[in-house]
Structures are given as structure tokens and as C-alpha cells.
């Protein structure tokens, strides 16, 4: 007869093992891989712009983000002010702000992201981020925050910053895996440099999106056709690969710790926006040399859910610039895309509507 104490110990051990197995089964960290073929492009629905707003020649804009179907925040080409607020109904510049310089509320290098109802303008040179609450427009409130972060991409996140790790790189063909996490969280207080690590800040760039309700994050690579979706623990749970329109090549120069592109520079996801249900990705699969030769190429809108499933794909007629940006309209199934005409250099904002 087995010792009763031993029987109880076996029962407790078995219960613990079952609990561990069930906990493992319930974890949301199994990587799902979605591979996109050329059919996402060949079967895409072609969309004509519903409206086209061409800005006056004397407004030297290069990018725009639309809020509330009326106001456009413009990134300017000029060297006095970096940013302007434009009223699309009246055709007026309401205010210019964030002057270039090294003084209070001035900026040296303006990099923009629209994060929910907030436009962020970051200046990595000065370690600053400026937040503009869009719900207060046409009043422009500028909130200055310290953002001393060494990263190509970072956004506000749970009272801190979510950043792309500049030392993350993984490439099977090159046999390189830095074993770093792709994402990191920073309080913006101090930059971290590591001279002994491979630096990929110039080759791994793109757009970060955050879904607050689902507590999910998406990173859309600007060169490689790759989208990575992360859970609340910053673990990758979905990878969306393709379509493969080119091969991105990298090289580590001799006696250098920094990776650079090798050959032609490629473009994939140029801009993106999101809501609680979907990710809206502006895709342009091309290489710079082909663009220089005048090769025609389409700009696409790929719509995904937050599990990486393709919902629909569209060809956006009239979009010609690789610097185009996307923002969402008030009505579901409506977007705004800024564009610089590749023949006339005219800057315009086009609205597209579609059914999902």
C-alpha cells in the first residue's frame, strides 16, 4: 500500500503540472505568420479620390495629417516654421508654430506621428517631443516633454515612450541575430549607447501604432515588407510578410559597428494609421533606382485587423509620392492621403472612401 503522504504529494504535483500546461496554452505569445502573395495587389480594388484639395503654391508643404474632416496639420518645407495649421474649409493658414532654432518651443529636426487624437513632433537632436492635442483645434496647444531617446521611432505609451530598439536586427541570409527585443520602453530621461553592439538604427525604421483598447502594438517596416504585431508584454504574436517585390540587402562595412543598406533603397510601408478594429497601411513596393528612371508604380492601401488578417486591399489612384501620409476621416471607411504630384510638384490632400 502506497504511503498516504506520498499519494497526496503526487496529486499536488499533478495539479501543478496541469495548471502550468493550461497557463501555457492560454498564453498569447505563439507567433502567427501571415504570408502575402501578389494577389493582394492584383486583386486590389481601384479607388478614385472622392475629393482633391490642392493647396496654394505659396504654401510649401511636404506632408499633412487631417483631423475632424476639417483641419490639416502641415509639415512645411520652409526653414522658418516647421509646422502649420490649415483650415480646409476656408483655405487659410490659421497658425504657424514650432520655429526652427535652438530656443524654447523651437526645433532642429521635426519628425511627425499622428497617435490617436495627438500629433507628436519629435526632435531627436534636442531630446524633445512636442504633443499637440488635436481635439482642441483650432486652438493650438503645445506640450513639451523630455524625450532623450536613441531610436528611429518612438511614440507616447502608458505615460512613457515606446521605442524601436536601435540594436535589434535579425536576418537569416546574413546569419545575424542580435538577440535583442525589437521594442523597448523608456522614460525619456537618458539615451543609452552601446559601442559594443551592432547598430541597425539606419536600416530598421518604420511606423509604430498602438491600440489602447486591445493593448496591442504594430510595427510596419518602411523597407522590408513586414508588419509585426505585439501583445501587452511586447512579445511578437503576428508577423505579416510580403508581398515580395524586391530583395532588401544590407552590409556591415569593415571596421564599422553600424549596418547600412547595400544597393538600391527599397520602400514598403510608407505611412499607417489605425483605429480599434483595423490597421490602414499605405504600401508602395518599389526601389529608388526604378523610380529615378520614371517607372510607374501603384500606391496601395492594405487594411488588416489586429490579428494580422487581410480585410481588403485597394489601389489609390492619383497618389504618386513616396512621402505621402495617411490619416483617418470621421466616417468609417474614409481616409485622407497627402501627396506631392511627381510632375507638377503641387501639394494636395485627397480623400478616399470605401466599404470594408
CSV table of C-alpha atoms in Angstrom, one decimal:
chain,number,residue,atom,x,y,z
A,1,UNK,CA,0.0,0.0,0.0
A,2,UNK,CA,1.3,3.4,-1.0
A,3,UNK,CA,2.1,5.9,1.7
A,4,UNK,CA,-0.9,8.4,2.0
A,5,UNK,CA,1.5,11.4,2.2
A,6,UNK,CA,3.2,10.2,-1.0
A,7,UNK,CA,-0.2,9.9,-2.7
A,8,UNK,CA,-1.1,13.5,-1.7
A,9,UNK,CA,2.3,14.7,-2.9
A,10,UNK,CA,1.7,13.1,-6.3
A,11,UNK,CA,-1.8,14.6,-6.5
A,12,UNK,CA,-0.5,18.1,-5.7
A,13,UNK,CA,2.4,17.7,-8.3
A,14,UNK,CA,-0.1,16.5,-10.9
A,15,UNK,CA,-2.4,19.5,-10.3
A,16,UNK,CA,0.5,21.9,-10.5
A,17,UNK,CA,1.7,20.4,-13.8
A,18,UNK,CA,-1.9,20.7,-15.3
A,19,UNK,CA,-2.0,24.3,-14.2
A,20,UNK,CA,1.3,25.0,-15.9
A,21,UNK,CA,0.2,23.3,-19.1
A,22,UNK,CA,-3.1,25.2,-19.1
A,23,UNK,CA,-1.4,28.5,-18.4
A,24,UNK,CA,1.0,27.8,-21.4
A,25,UNK,CA,-1.9,27.1,-23.6
A,26,UNK,CA,-3.7,30.3,-22.7
A,27,UNK,CA,-0.6,32.5,-23.3
A,28,UNK,CA,-1.0,34.7,-26.3
A,29,UNK,CA,2.7,34.5,-27.4
A,30,UNK,CA,2.5,31.9,-30.2
A,31,UNK,CA,3.8,33.5,-33.3
A,32,UNK,CA,1.3,33.5,-36.2
A,33,UNK,CA,2.8,34.1,-39.6
A,34,UNK,CA,0.7,35.5,-42.5
A,35,UNK,CA,2.4,35.5,-45.9
A,36,UNK,CA,1.1,37.8,-48.6
A,37,UNK,CA,1.3,36.9,-52.2
A,38,UNK,CA,1.0,39.1,-55.3
A,39,UNK,CA,-2.8,38.6,-55.2
A,40,UNK,CA,-3.1,41.3,-52.5
A,41,UNK,CA,-2.1,43.7,-55.3
A,42,UNK,CA,-3.5,42.1,-58.4
A,43,UNK,CA,-7.0,41.7,-56.8
A,44,UNK,CA,-7.0,45.1,-55.2
A,45,UNK,CA,-10.0,47.3,-55.8
A,46,UNK,CA,-9.1,50.6,-57.6
A,47,UNK,CA,-10.2,53.7,-55.8
A,48,UNK,CA,-10.7,57.2,-57.3
A,49,UNK,CA,-10.3,60.1,-54.9
A,50,UNK,CA,-13.7,61.4,-53.7
A,51,UNK,CA,-12.2,64.9,-53.3
A,52,UNK,CA,-8.9,66.6,-54.0
A,53,UNK,CA,-7.8,69.7,-52.3
A,54,UNK,CA,-4.8,71.4,-53.9
A,55,UNK,CA,-3.1,73.9,-51.6
A,56,UNK,CA,-2.0,77.3,-52.9
A,57,UNK,CA,1.5,77.4,-54.5
A,58,UNK,CA,2.8,79.7,-51.7
A,59,UNK,CA,2.1,77.1,-49.0
A,60,UNK,CA,5.2,75.0,-49.1
A,61,UNK,CA,4.0,71.8,-47.5
A,62,UNK,CA,5.5,68.3,-47.8
A,63,UNK,CA,3.2,66.2,-45.6
A,64,UNK,CA,-0.2,66.6,-43.9
A,65,UNK,CA,-2.4,64.9,-41.3
A,66,UNK,CA,-6.1,65.6,-41.3
A,67,UNK,CA,-8.3,65.8,-38.2
A,68,UNK,CA,-12.1,66.0,-37.8
A,69,UNK,CA,-12.5,66.3,-41.6
A,70,UNK,CA,-11.5,69.9,-41.5
A,71,UNK,CA,-8.1,70.8,-40.1
A,72,UNK,CA,-4.8,69.8,-41.7
A,73,UNK,CA,-1.6,69.9,-39.8
A,74,UNK,CA,1.1,70.6,-42.4
A,75,UNK,CA,4.8,69.7,-42.2
A,76,UNK,CA,6.4,72.6,-44.1
A,77,UNK,CA,9.5,72.8,-46.4
A,78,UNK,CA,10.4,76.3,-45.2
A,79,UNK,CA,13.2,76.9,-42.8
A,80,UNK,CA,11.4,79.4,-40.5
A,81,UNK,CA,8.4,77.5,-39.1
A,82,UNK,CA,8.3,73.7,-39.3
A,83,UNK,CA,4.5,73.2,-38.9
A,84,UNK,CA,1.3,75.0,-39.8
A,85,UNK,CA,-2.4,74.5,-39.1
A,86,UNK,CA,-4.6,74.8,-42.3
A,87,UNK,CA,-8.4,75.2,-42.4
A,88,UNK,CA,-9.5,73.1,-45.4
A,89,UNK,CA,-12.9,74.8,-45.4
A,90,UNK,CA,-11.7,78.4,-45.5
A,91,UNK,CA,-8.4,77.7,-47.3
A,92,UNK,CA,-6.5,79.7,-44.7
A,93,UNK,CA,-3.4,79.1,-42.6
A,94,UNK,CA,-4.6,79.6,-39.1
A,95,UNK,CA,-1.3,79.4,-37.3
A,96,UNK,CA,2.4,78.5,-37.9
A,97,UNK,CA,4.3,77.1,-35.0
A,98,UNK,CA,7.5,75.2,-33.8
A,99,UNK,CA,10.0,77.6,-35.3
A,100,UNK,CA,13.3,76.2,-36.4
A,101,UNK,CA,16.0,77.0,-33.9
A,102,UNK,CA,17.5,76.1,-30.5
A,103,UNK,CA,15.3,78.1,-28.2
A,104,UNK,CA,12.1,77.4,-26.2
A,105,UNK,CA,9.5,75.6,-28.3
A,106,UNK,CA,11.9,75.6,-31.3
A,107,UNK,CA,13.0,72.6,-33.2
A,108,UNK,CA,16.1,71.4,-35.1
A,109,UNK,CA,14.7,68.3,-36.8
A,110,UNK,CA,10.9,67.7,-37.0
A,111,UNK,CA,9.7,64.1,-37.2
A,112,UNK,CA,5.9,63.6,-37.1
A,113,UNK,CA,3.5,60.9,-36.0
A,114,UNK,CA,-0.3,61.1,-35.5
A,115,UNK,CA,-1.1,59.0,-32.4
A,116,UNK,CA,-4.8,58.8,-31.8
A,117,UNK,CA,-6.0,62.4,-31.1
A,118,UNK,CA,-2.5,63.7,-30.7
A,119,UNK,CA,0.1,64.8,-33.2
A,120,UNK,CA,3.6,64.2,-31.9
A,121,UNK,CA,6.6,66.2,-33.2
A,122,UNK,CA,9.9,64.7,-32.0
A,123,UNK,CA,13.3,66.3,-32.2
A,124,UNK,CA,15.9,63.6,-31.6
A,125,UNK,CA,18.7,66.2,-31.9
A,126,UNK,CA,17.4,68.1,-28.8
A,127,UNK,CA,15.8,65.2,-27.0
A,128,UNK,CA,12.4,66.8,-27.0
A,129,UNK,CA,8.9,65.7,-28.1
A,130,UNK,CA,6.0,68.2,-28.6
A,131,UNK,CA,2.5,67.0,-28.2
A,132,UNK,CA,-0.4,68.8,-29.9
A,133,UNK,CA,-3.9,67.7,-28.7
A,134,UNK,CA,-5.9,67.7,-31.9
A,135,UNK,CA,-9.3,67.8,-30.1
A,136,UNK,CA,-8.5,71.4,-29.1
A,137,UNK,CA,-8.1,72.6,-32.7
A,138,UNK,CA,-8.3,75.3,-34.0
A,139,UNK,CA,-6.6,76.3,-30.7
A,140,UNK,CA,-3.0,75.0,-30.9
A,141,UNK,CA,-1.7,73.8,-27.5
A,142,UNK,CA,1.9,72.7,-27.5
A,143,UNK,CA,3.0,70.4,-24.7
A,144,UNK,CA,6.8,70.0,-24.4
A,145,UNK,CA,8.2,66.8,-23.0
A,146,UNK,CA,11.7,65.4,-22.5
A,147,UNK,CA,12.3,62.5,-24.9
A,148,UNK,CA,16.0,61.8,-24.7
A,149,UNK,CA,15.8,58.5,-26.7
A,150,UNK,CA,18.2,57.0,-29.1
A,151,UNK,CA,15.8,55.4,-31.6
A,152,UNK,CA,14.5,55.9,-35.1
A,153,UNK,CA,10.9,55.6,-33.9
A,154,UNK,CA,9.1,56.3,-30.6
A,155,UNK,CA,5.6,57.3,-29.5
A,156,UNK,CA,3.9,58.1,-26.2
A,157,UNK,CA,3.0,54.9,-24.4
A,158,UNK,CA,1.4,54.5,-20.9
A,159,UNK,CA,3.0,57.6,-19.5
A,160,UNK,CA,6.3,56.8,-21.0
A,161,UNK,CA,7.6,56.1,-24.5
A,162,UNK,CA,7.5,53.0,-26.7
A,163,UNK,CA,10.6,52.9,-28.9
A,164,UNK,CA,12.1,50.8,-31.6
A,165,UNK,CA,15.3,49.2,-30.3
A,166,UNK,CA,18.2,50.5,-32.4
A,167,UNK,CA,20.2,47.4,-31.7
A,168,UNK,CA,17.6,45.0,-32.9
A,169,UNK,CA,18.4,43.1,-36.2
A,170,UNK,CA,17.6,39.7,-37.4
A,171,UNK,CA,18.4,38.4,-40.9
A,172,UNK,CA,18.7,34.7,-41.7
A,173,UNK,CA,20.5,35.3,-45.0
A,174,UNK,CA,23.3,37.3,-43.3
A,175,UNK,CA,23.3,34.9,-40.4
A,176,UNK,CA,22.8,37.8,-38.0
A,177,UNK,CA,20.6,37.8,-34.9
A,178,UNK,CA,21.5,40.4,-32.2
A,179,UNK,CA,19.1,38.6,-29.8
A,180,UNK,CA,17.7,41.9,-28.8
A,181,UNK,CA,14.0,42.7,-28.3
A,182,UNK,CA,12.5,44.8,-31.1
A,183,UNK,CA,10.7,47.2,-28.7
A,184,UNK,CA,11.7,48.9,-25.5
A,185,UNK,CA,10.0,51.2,-23.0
A,186,UNK,CA,11.8,54.4,-22.0
A,187,UNK,CA,11.1,57.2,-19.6
A,188,UNK,CA,13.0,59.6,-21.9
A,189,UNK,CA,15.4,60.6,-19.3
A,190,UNK,CA,18.7,59.3,-20.7
A,191,UNK,CA,19.9,57.9,-24.0
A,192,UNK,CA,21.7,54.6,-24.0
A,193,UNK,CA,24.6,54.0,-26.3
A,194,UNK,CA,26.4,50.7,-26.7
A,195,UNK,CA,29.6,50.8,-28.7
A,196,UNK,CA,30.0,47.0,-28.4
A,197,UNK,CA,26.6,46.2,-30.1
A,198,UNK,CA,25.7,46.1,-33.8
A,199,UNK,CA,23.7,49.3,-34.6
A,200,UNK,CA,20.7,49.0,-37.0
A,201,UNK,CA,19.1,52.4,-36.5
A,202,UNK,CA,19.5,53.4,-40.1
A,203,UNK,CA,18.1,50.2,-41.7
A,204,UNK,CA,15.3,49.2,-39.3
A,205,UNK,CA,12.8,52.1,-39.5
A,206,UNK,CA,9.1,52.4,-39.9
A,207,UNK,CA,5.8,53.3,-38.1
A,208,UNK,CA,4.6,52.3,-34.6
A,209,UNK,CA,0.9,52.0,-33.9
A,210,UNK,CA,-0.8,51.4,-30.5
A,211,UNK,CA,-4.3,50.0,-29.9
A,212,UNK,CA,-5.1,51.1,-26.4
A,213,UNK,CA,-8.3,49.1,-26.1
A,214,UNK,CA,-6.7,45.8,-27.2
A,215,UNK,CA,-3.3,46.7,-25.7
A,216,UNK,CA,-1.6,45.7,-28.9
A,217,UNK,CA,1.2,47.3,-30.9
A,218,UNK,CA,2.1,47.1,-34.5
A,219,UNK,CA,5.3,48.0,-36.2
A,220,UNK,CA,5.3,48.5,-40.0
A,221,UNK,CA,8.7,48.3,-41.6
A,222,UNK,CA,9.5,51.1,-44.1
A,223,UNK,CA,11.9,49.0,-46.2
A,224,UNK,CA,11.2,45.3,-45.7
A,225,UNK,CA,7.6,44.3,-46.5
A,226,UNK,CA,7.0,43.2,-42.9
A,227,UNK,CA,4.4,44.0,-40.2
A,228,UNK,CA,5.0,42.8,-36.6
A,229,UNK,CA,2.1,42.8,-34.1
A,230,UNK,CA,2.9,42.6,-30.3
A,231,UNK,CA,0.9,41.7,-27.2
A,232,UNK,CA,0.8,43.7,-24.0
A,233,UNK,CA,4.1,42.1,-22.9
A,234,UNK,CA,5.8,43.4,-26.0
A,235,UNK,CA,6.2,39.9,-27.4
A,236,UNK,CA,5.6,39.4,-31.1
A,237,UNK,CA,2.4,37.4,-31.8
A,238,UNK,CA,1.8,38.1,-35.5
A,239,UNK,CA,4.1,38.6,-38.5
A,240,UNK,CA,2.7,39.7,-41.8
A,241,UNK,CA,5.3,39.1,-44.6
A,242,UNK,CA,5.2,40.2,-48.2
A,243,UNK,CA,4.3,40.8,-50.9
A,244,UNK,CA,7.8,40.3,-52.1
A,245,UNK,CA,8.5,42.9,-54.8
A,246,UNK,CA,12.3,43.2,-54.3
A,247,UNK,CA,15.1,42.0,-52.0
A,248,UNK,CA,16.4,44.3,-49.4
A,249,UNK,CA,20.2,43.9,-48.9
A,250,UNK,CA,22.3,45.1,-46.0
A,251,UNK,CA,26.1,45.3,-45.4
A,252,UNK,CA,28.3,45.9,-42.4
A,253,UNK,CA,31.2,48.0,-43.6
A,254,UNK,CA,34.7,46.9,-42.5
A,255,UNK,CA,35.7,48.2,-39.0
A,256,UNK,CA,32.1,49.5,-38.5
A,257,UNK,CA,29.5,48.5,-35.9
A,258,UNK,CA,26.7,50.0,-38.0
A,259,UNK,CA,24.6,48.3,-40.6
A,260,UNK,CA,23.7,50.2,-43.9
A,261,UNK,CA,21.7,49.4,-47.0
A,262,UNK,CA,23.5,47.7,-49.8
A,263,UNK,CA,22.5,48.6,-53.3
A,264,UNK,CA,19.1,50.1,-54.1
A,265,UNK,CA,17.0,51.6,-51.2
A,266,UNK,CA,13.6,50.0,-51.2
A,267,UNK,CA,10.2,51.3,-49.9
A,268,UNK,CA,7.4,49.3,-48.5
A,269,UNK,CA,5.0,50.7,-45.8
A,270,UNK,CA,5.4,54.4,-46.1
A,271,UNK,CA,2.7,55.5,-43.7
A,272,UNK,CA,0.0,54.0,-41.5
A,273,UNK,CA,-3.0,54.8,-39.3
A,274,UNK,CA,-5.2,52.7,-37.1
A,275,UNK,CA,-8.4,52.5,-35.0
A,276,UNK,CA,-9.7,49.9,-32.6
A,277,UNK,CA,-10.6,47.5,-35.4
A,278,UNK,CA,-8.2,48.0,-38.2
A,279,UNK,CA,-4.7,48.9,-39.4
A,280,UNK,CA,-4.6,51.0,-42.5
A,281,UNK,CA,-1.2,50.7,-44.3
A,282,UNK,CA,0.0,52.7,-47.2
A,283,UNK,CA,2.1,50.4,-49.3
A,284,UNK,CA,4.5,51.2,-52.1
A,285,UNK,CA,6.7,48.3,-53.2
A,286,UNK,CA,9.5,49.9,-55.2
A,287,UNK,CA,13.2,50.6,-55.4
A,288,UNK,CA,14.7,54.0,-55.7
A,289,UNK,CA,16.6,53.3,-59.0
A,290,UNK,CA,13.4,52.3,-60.7
A,291,UNK,CA,11.7,55.5,-59.5
A,292,UNK,CA,14.5,57.6,-60.9
A,293,UNK,CA,14.0,56.0,-64.3
A,294,UNK,CA,10.4,57.1,-64.2
A,295,UNK,CA,8.9,53.6,-63.7
A,296,UNK,CA,5.2,53.8,-62.9
A,297,UNK,CA,4.1,52.1,-59.7
A,298,UNK,CA,0.9,52.0,-57.8
A,299,UNK,CA,0.3,53.0,-54.2
A,300,UNK,CA,-1.8,50.6,-52.2
A,301,UNK,CA,-4.0,50.7,-49.1
A,302,UNK,CA,-3.8,47.4,-47.3
A,303,UNK,CA,-6.4,47.0,-44.4
A,304,UNK,CA,-5.7,44.4,-41.7
A,305,UNK,CA,-7.4,43.6,-38.4
A,306,UNK,CA,-5.2,43.5,-35.3
A,307,UNK,CA,-4.7,39.8,-35.7
A,308,UNK,CA,-2.9,40.3,-39.0
A,309,UNK,CA,-5.7,39.1,-41.2
A,310,UNK,CA,-6.2,40.9,-44.5
A,311,UNK,CA,-9.6,42.6,-44.7
A,312,UNK,CA,-9.2,44.3,-48.1
A,313,UNK,CA,-6.7,45.9,-50.4
A,314,UNK,CA,-7.1,49.0,-52.7
A,315,UNK,CA,-5.1,50.8,-55.4
A,316,UNK,CA,-5.2,54.6,-54.7
A,317,UNK,CA,-5.4,56.4,-58.0
A,318,UNK,CA,-3.6,59.8,-58.1
A,319,UNK,CA,-1.1,59.0,-55.3
A,320,UNK,CA,2.4,59.4,-56.7
A,321,UNK,CA,4.7,60.4,-53.8
A,322,UNK,CA,6.7,58.0,-51.5
A,323,UNK,CA,6.4,60.8,-48.9
A,324,UNK,CA,2.6,60.5,-48.8
A,325,UNK,CA,0.9,60.3,-45.4
A,326,UNK,CA,-2.4,58.8,-44.3
A,327,UNK,CA,-4.9,59.9,-41.7
A,328,UNK,CA,-8.4,58.7,-40.9
A,329,UNK,CA,-11.7,60.6,-41.6
A,330,UNK,CA,-14.6,60.8,-39.2
A,331,UNK,CA,-16.7,58.4,-41.2
A,332,UNK,CA,-15.7,54.7,-41.1
A,333,UNK,CA,-14.1,53.7,-44.4
A,334,UNK,CA,-12.7,57.1,-45.2
A,335,UNK,CA,-9.1,58.2,-45.3
A,336,UNK,CA,-7.0,61.3,-46.3
A,337,UNK,CA,-3.8,61.0,-48.1
A,338,UNK,CA,-1.4,63.9,-48.7
A,339,UNK,CA,0.5,63.8,-52.0
A,340,UNK,CA,3.1,65.8,-53.9
A,341,UNK,CA,2.5,65.4,-57.6
A,342,UNK,CA,5.6,63.9,-59.2
A,343,UNK,CA,5.2,66.0,-62.4
A,344,UNK,CA,3.8,69.4,-61.2
A,345,UNK,CA,5.2,69.4,-57.6
A,346,UNK,CA,1.7,70.6,-56.5
A,347,UNK,CA,0.8,69.6,-52.9
A,348,UNK,CA,-2.7,68.2,-52.4
A,349,UNK,CA,-4.8,66.2,-49.9
A,350,UNK,CA,-7.0,63.5,-51.4
A,351,UNK,CA,-10.0,61.9,-49.6
A,352,UNK,CA,-10.8,58.2,-50.4
A,353,UNK,CA,-13.9,56.3,-49.3
A,354,UNK,CA,-14.5,52.6,-49.3
A,355,UNK,CA,-16.5,49.7,-47.9
A,356,UNK,CA,-15.0,47.1,-45.7
